């Protein structure tokens, strides 16, 4: 027979696992309801918060090794990709069209998934690379190529300025943390300064 201390330890471990499993199933049901809402796009920011909770549980536990949960875990992974893809699309379209509603929704999703800066950095790097790779051939076509290059830089700068201003006004309604605090924690005072430093260096 096992010593009492080992039995108690195992009972405690089982108890913790049952609590995690119960919470996981509750959040999984909530995520399904959010994703199956009549206008699921409106629920994306709420779904992102629930999704982050589920992904955190999966990362710190071995629930996905439980056969009965395998299909649920696959659905959660696929839903995570879907939510991220939609938010990325909204962010890019919002930047191009200066659509504050689309931008605000995308920013909230990435904030809730706790990947706000990595996503913004990815977009800024792509915009910088588009500008940096613009051809500037020597000769008679140089002036025209330079003008096209500078127009692209101005367009990108204008979009980033508007995005930066929006971020300064946004605060998470649940935690009351401002979005600009998230960037400052990463050493980024403003998107405009970050982009402009890279553009001028180029």
mmCIF file of C-alpha atoms in Angstrom:
data_model
loop_
_atom_site.group_PDB
_atom_site.id
_atom_site.type_symbol
_atom_site.label_atom_id
_atom_site.label_comp_id
_atom_site.label_asym_id
_atom_site.label_seq_id
_atom_site.Cartn_x
_atom_site.Cartn_y
_atom_site.Cartn_z
ATOM 1 C CA UNK A 1 0.000 0.000 0.000
ATOM 2 C CA UNK A 2 1.123 3.554 -0.704
ATOM 3 C CA UNK A 3 1.992 5.837 2.217
ATOM 4 C CA UNK A 4 -0.693 8.332 3.246
ATOM 5 C CA UNK A 5 1.448 11.280 2.067
ATOM 6 C CA UNK A 6 1.684 9.852 -1.470
ATOM 7 C CA UNK A 7 -2.031 9.112 -1.583
ATOM 8 C CA UNK A 8 -2.818 12.667 -0.479
ATOM 9 C CA UNK A 9 -0.405 14.042 -3.063
ATOM 10 C CA UNK A 10 -2.057 12.030 -5.834
ATOM 11 C CA UNK A 11 -5.526 13.039 -4.673
ATOM 12 C CA UNK A 12 -4.479 16.677 -4.760
ATOM 13 C CA UNK A 13 -3.038 16.299 -8.279
ATOM 14 C CA UNK A 14 -6.271 14.663 -9.477
ATOM 15 C CA UNK A 15 -8.305 17.422 -7.850
ATOM 16 C CA UNK A 16 -6.262 20.099 -9.648
ATOM 17 C CA UNK A 17 -6.655 18.271 -12.966
ATOM 18 C CA UNK A 18 -10.439 17.940 -12.509
ATOM 19 C CA UNK A 19 -10.722 21.672 -11.752
ATOM 20 C CA UNK A 20 -8.658 22.522 -14.842
ATOM 21 C CA UNK A 21 -10.735 20.157 -16.960
ATOM 22 C CA UNK A 22 -13.983 21.659 -15.677
ATOM 23 C CA UNK A 23 -12.767 25.199 -16.400
ATOM 24 C CA UNK A 24 -11.475 24.133 -19.819
ATOM 25 C CA UNK A 25 -14.829 22.627 -20.829
ATOM 26 C CA UNK A 26 -16.699 25.696 -19.554
ATOM 27 C CA UNK A 27 -14.467 28.037 -21.591
ATOM 28 C CA UNK A 28 -14.696 25.766 -24.653
ATOM 29 C CA UNK A 29 -18.518 25.973 -24.537
ATOM 30 C CA UNK A 30 -18.306 29.747 -24.114
ATOM 31 C CA UNK A 31 -15.960 30.040 -27.114
ATOM 32 C CA UNK A 32 -18.348 28.023 -29.291
ATOM 33 C CA UNK A 33 -21.234 30.308 -28.315
ATOM 34 C CA UNK A 34 -19.150 33.389 -29.142
ATOM 35 C CA UNK A 35 -18.022 32.005 -32.501
ATOM 36 C CA UNK A 36 -21.535 30.836 -33.448
ATOM 37 C CA UNK A 37 -23.217 34.137 -32.580
ATOM 38 C CA UNK A 38 -25.407 35.643 -35.303
ATOM 39 C CA UNK A 39 -22.718 38.215 -36.082
ATOM 40 C CA UNK A 40 -19.648 36.358 -34.867
ATOM 41 C CA UNK A 41 -17.333 39.149 -36.057
ATOM 42 C CA UNK A 42 -18.711 41.395 -33.302
ATOM 43 C CA UNK A 43 -17.800 38.703 -30.773
ATOM 44 C CA UNK A 44 -14.203 38.286 -31.985
ATOM 45 C CA UNK A 45 -12.670 40.395 -29.217
ATOM 46 C CA UNK A 46 -14.588 38.426 -26.546
ATOM 47 C CA UNK A 47 -13.712 35.175 -28.290
ATOM 48 C CA UNK A 48 -10.042 36.230 -28.312
ATOM 49 C CA UNK A 49 -10.113 36.633 -24.524
ATOM 50 C CA UNK A 50 -11.675 33.182 -24.047
ATOM 51 C CA UNK A 51 -9.271 31.727 -26.601
ATOM 52 C CA UNK A 52 -6.272 33.072 -24.692
ATOM 53 C CA UNK A 53 -7.540 31.411 -21.513
ATOM 54 C CA UNK A 54 -7.932 28.072 -23.311
ATOM 55 C CA UNK A 55 -4.543 28.287 -25.024
ATOM 56 C CA UNK A 56 -2.888 29.101 -21.689
ATOM 57 C CA UNK A 57 -4.449 25.991 -20.098
ATOM 58 C CA UNK A 58 -3.319 23.837 -23.030
ATOM 59 C CA UNK A 59 0.197 25.218 -22.768
ATOM 60 C CA UNK A 60 0.595 24.574 -19.045
ATOM 61 C CA UNK A 61 -1.211 21.232 -18.832
ATOM 62 C CA UNK A 62 -1.485 17.985 -20.790
ATOM 63 C CA UNK A 63 -5.199 18.107 -21.460
ATOM 64 C CA UNK A 64 -4.685 17.583 -25.194
ATOM 65 C CA UNK A 65 -3.304 14.135 -24.446
ATOM 66 C CA UNK A 66 -6.770 13.111 -23.187
ATOM 67 C CA UNK A 67 -8.471 11.194 -26.020
ATOM 68 C CA UNK A 68 -11.936 12.550 -25.232
ATOM 69 C CA UNK A 69 -10.679 16.135 -25.686
ATOM 70 C CA UNK A 70 -8.699 15.625 -28.906
ATOM 71 C CA UNK A 71 -11.409 16.905 -31.286
ATOM 72 C CA UNK A 72 -12.162 19.841 -28.995
ATOM 73 C CA UNK A 73 -8.481 20.808 -28.901
ATOM 74 C CA UNK A 74 -8.234 20.600 -32.705
ATOM 75 C CA UNK A 75 -11.276 22.902 -32.997
ATOM 76 C CA UNK A 76 -9.759 25.374 -30.526
ATOM 77 C CA UNK A 77 -6.479 25.459 -32.497
ATOM 78 C CA UNK A 78 -8.373 26.029 -35.759
ATOM 79 C CA UNK A 79 -10.492 28.730 -34.120
ATOM 80 C CA UNK A 80 -7.322 30.449 -32.909
ATOM 81 C CA UNK A 81 -6.012 30.599 -36.479
ATOM 82 C CA UNK A 82 -9.370 31.865 -37.736
ATOM 83 C CA UNK A 83 -9.599 34.662 -35.154
ATOM 84 C CA UNK A 84 -6.001 35.747 -35.767
ATOM 85 C CA UNK A 85 -6.471 35.672 -39.545
ATOM 86 C CA UNK A 86 -9.631 37.796 -39.319
ATOM 87 C CA UNK A 87 -7.996 40.324 -36.989
ATOM 88 C CA UNK A 88 -4.936 40.550 -39.253
ATOM 89 C CA UNK A 89 -7.201 41.172 -42.243
ATOM 90 C CA UNK A 90 -9.151 43.839 -40.328
ATOM 91 C CA UNK A 91 -5.922 45.533 -39.268
ATOM 92 C CA UNK A 92 -4.559 45.717 -42.826
ATOM 93 C CA UNK A 93 -7.872 46.788 -44.380
ATOM 94 C CA UNK A 94 -8.405 49.304 -41.607
ATOM 95 C CA UNK A 95 -4.978 50.812 -42.266
ATOM 96 C CA UNK A 96 -5.565 51.060 -46.015
ATOM 97 C CA UNK A 97 -9.047 52.563 -45.672
ATOM 98 C CA UNK A 98 -8.506 54.471 -42.410
ATOM 99 C CA UNK A 99 -11.413 52.477 -40.970
ATOM 100 C CA UNK A 100 -11.312 53.215 -37.241
ATOM 101 C CA UNK A 101 -13.919 50.570 -36.424
ATOM 102 C CA UNK A 102 -11.965 47.770 -38.126
ATOM 103 C CA UNK A 103 -8.698 48.970 -36.586
ATOM 104 C CA UNK A 104 -10.190 49.216 -33.101
ATOM 105 C CA UNK A 105 -11.636 45.702 -33.311
ATOM 106 C CA UNK A 106 -8.368 44.208 -34.553
ATOM 107 C CA UNK A 107 -6.349 45.969 -31.853
ATOM 108 C CA UNK A 108 -8.699 44.675 -29.145
ATOM 109 C CA UNK A 109 -8.386 41.099 -30.448
ATOM 110 C CA UNK A 110 -4.586 41.239 -30.402
ATOM 111 C CA UNK A 111 -4.618 42.880 -26.964
ATOM 112 C CA UNK A 112 -6.830 40.068 -25.623
ATOM 113 C CA UNK A 113 -4.552 37.452 -27.177
ATOM 114 C CA UNK A 114 -1.594 39.275 -25.559
ATOM 115 C CA UNK A 115 0.235 39.641 -28.871
ATOM 116 C CA UNK A 116 -0.493 43.302 -29.657
ATOM 117 C CA UNK A 117 3.095 44.441 -30.203
ATOM 118 C CA UNK A 118 4.286 41.390 -32.212
ATOM 119 C CA UNK A 119 1.375 41.866 -34.624
ATOM 120 C CA UNK A 120 1.942 45.605 -34.977
ATOM 121 C CA UNK A 121 5.674 45.084 -35.422
ATOM 122 C CA UNK A 122 5.025 42.570 -38.214
ATOM 123 C CA UNK A 123 2.874 45.075 -40.120
ATOM 124 C CA UNK A 124 5.363 47.923 -39.598
ATOM 125 C CA UNK A 125 8.250 45.791 -40.827
ATOM 126 C CA UNK A 126 6.273 44.866 -43.962
ATOM 127 C CA UNK A 127 5.458 48.524 -44.640
ATOM 128 C CA UNK A 128 9.077 49.508 -44.135
ATOM 129 C CA UNK A 129 10.300 46.723 -46.426
ATOM 130 C CA UNK A 130 7.876 47.784 -49.155
ATOM 131 C CA UNK A 131 9.367 51.284 -49.015
ATOM 132 C CA UNK A 132 12.969 50.095 -48.653
ATOM 133 C CA UNK A 133 12.806 47.766 -51.658
ATOM 134 C CA UNK A 134 11.524 50.463 -54.005
ATOM 135 C CA UNK A 135 13.896 50.627 -57.001
ATOM 136 C CA UNK A 136 15.896 53.848 -57.415
ATOM 137 C CA UNK A 137 17.743 53.349 -60.716
ATOM 138 C CA UNK A 138 20.485 55.729 -61.757
ATOM 139 C CA UNK A 139 19.883 57.761 -64.896
ATOM 140 C CA UNK A 140 16.953 59.688 -66.344
ATOM 141 C CA UNK A 141 14.280 57.608 -64.551
ATOM 142 C CA UNK A 142 15.746 58.322 -61.096
ATOM 143 C CA UNK A 143 13.632 61.420 -60.412
ATOM 144 C CA UNK A 144 10.355 59.672 -61.230
ATOM 145 C CA UNK A 145 11.302 56.583 -59.183
ATOM 146 C CA UNK A 146 12.252 58.811 -56.243
ATOM 147 C CA UNK A 147 8.891 60.585 -56.356
ATOM 148 C CA UNK A 148 7.026 57.246 -56.350
ATOM 149 C CA UNK A 149 9.176 56.054 -53.445
ATOM 150 C CA UNK A 150 8.505 59.201 -51.411
ATOM 151 C CA UNK A 151 4.760 59.055 -52.132
ATOM 152 C CA UNK A 152 4.720 55.518 -50.740
ATOM 153 C CA UNK A 153 6.632 56.697 -47.670
ATOM 154 C CA UNK A 154 4.142 59.538 -47.137
ATOM 155 C CA UNK A 155 1.169 57.162 -47.479
ATOM 156 C CA UNK A 156 2.648 54.698 -44.969
ATOM 157 C CA UNK A 157 3.584 57.500 -42.565
ATOM 158 C CA UNK A 158 0.058 58.908 -42.678
ATOM 159 C CA UNK A 159 -1.476 55.488 -41.956
ATOM 160 C CA UNK A 160 0.882 54.792 -39.084
ATOM 161 C CA UNK A 161 0.297 58.246 -37.615
ATOM 162 C CA UNK A 162 -3.475 57.591 -37.562
ATOM 163 C CA UNK A 163 -2.941 54.139 -36.036
ATOM 164 C CA UNK A 164 -0.623 55.613 -33.404
ATOM 165 C CA UNK A 165 -3.233 58.224 -32.475
ATOM 166 C CA UNK A 166 -5.911 55.530 -32.152
ATOM 167 C CA UNK A 167 -3.709 53.400 -29.898
ATOM 168 C CA UNK A 168 -3.151 56.384 -27.591
ATOM 169 C CA UNK A 169 -6.900 56.699 -27.054
ATOM 170 C CA UNK A 170 -7.700 53.011 -26.525
ATOM 171 C CA UNK A 171 -8.059 51.383 -23.116
ATOM 172 C CA UNK A 172 -9.082 47.804 -22.433
ATOM 173 C CA UNK A 173 -12.592 47.867 -20.886
ATOM 174 C CA UNK A 174 -11.850 44.872 -18.626
ATOM 175 C CA UNK A 175 -8.358 45.578 -17.249
ATOM 176 C CA UNK A 176 -8.460 49.370 -17.825
ATOM 177 C CA UNK A 177 -4.929 49.124 -19.170
ATOM 178 C CA UNK A 178 -4.148 51.511 -22.020
ATOM 179 C CA UNK A 179 -2.879 50.022 -25.268
ATOM 180 C CA UNK A 180 0.018 52.480 -25.324
ATOM 181 C CA UNK A 181 1.184 50.976 -21.991
ATOM 182 C CA UNK A 182 1.586 47.624 -23.746
ATOM 183 C CA UNK A 183 3.880 49.202 -26.336
ATOM 184 C CA UNK A 184 5.853 51.150 -23.745
ATOM 185 C CA UNK A 185 6.454 47.923 -21.830
ATOM 186 C CA UNK A 186 8.141 46.667 -25.019
ATOM 187 C CA UNK A 187 10.302 49.805 -25.220
ATOM 188 C CA UNK A 188 8.197 51.385 -27.992
ATOM 189 C CA UNK A 189 7.273 54.978 -27.196
ATOM 190 C CA UNK A 190 5.212 55.349 -30.371
ATOM 191 C CA UNK A 191 4.681 53.520 -33.640
ATOM 192 C CA UNK A 192 5.457 56.707 -35.533
ATOM 193 C CA UNK A 193 8.902 57.087 -33.935
ATOM 194 C CA UNK A 194 9.652 53.390 -34.419
ATOM 195 C CA UNK A 195 8.767 53.445 -38.118
ATOM 196 C CA UNK A 196 10.397 56.806 -38.842
ATOM 197 C CA UNK A 197 13.694 55.743 -37.279
ATOM 198 C CA UNK A 198 13.810 52.691 -39.580
ATOM 199 C CA UNK A 199 12.706 54.669 -42.653
ATOM 200 C CA UNK A 200 15.290 57.431 -42.198
ATOM 201 C CA UNK A 201 18.038 54.885 -41.565
ATOM 202 C CA UNK A 202 17.093 53.263 -44.875
#
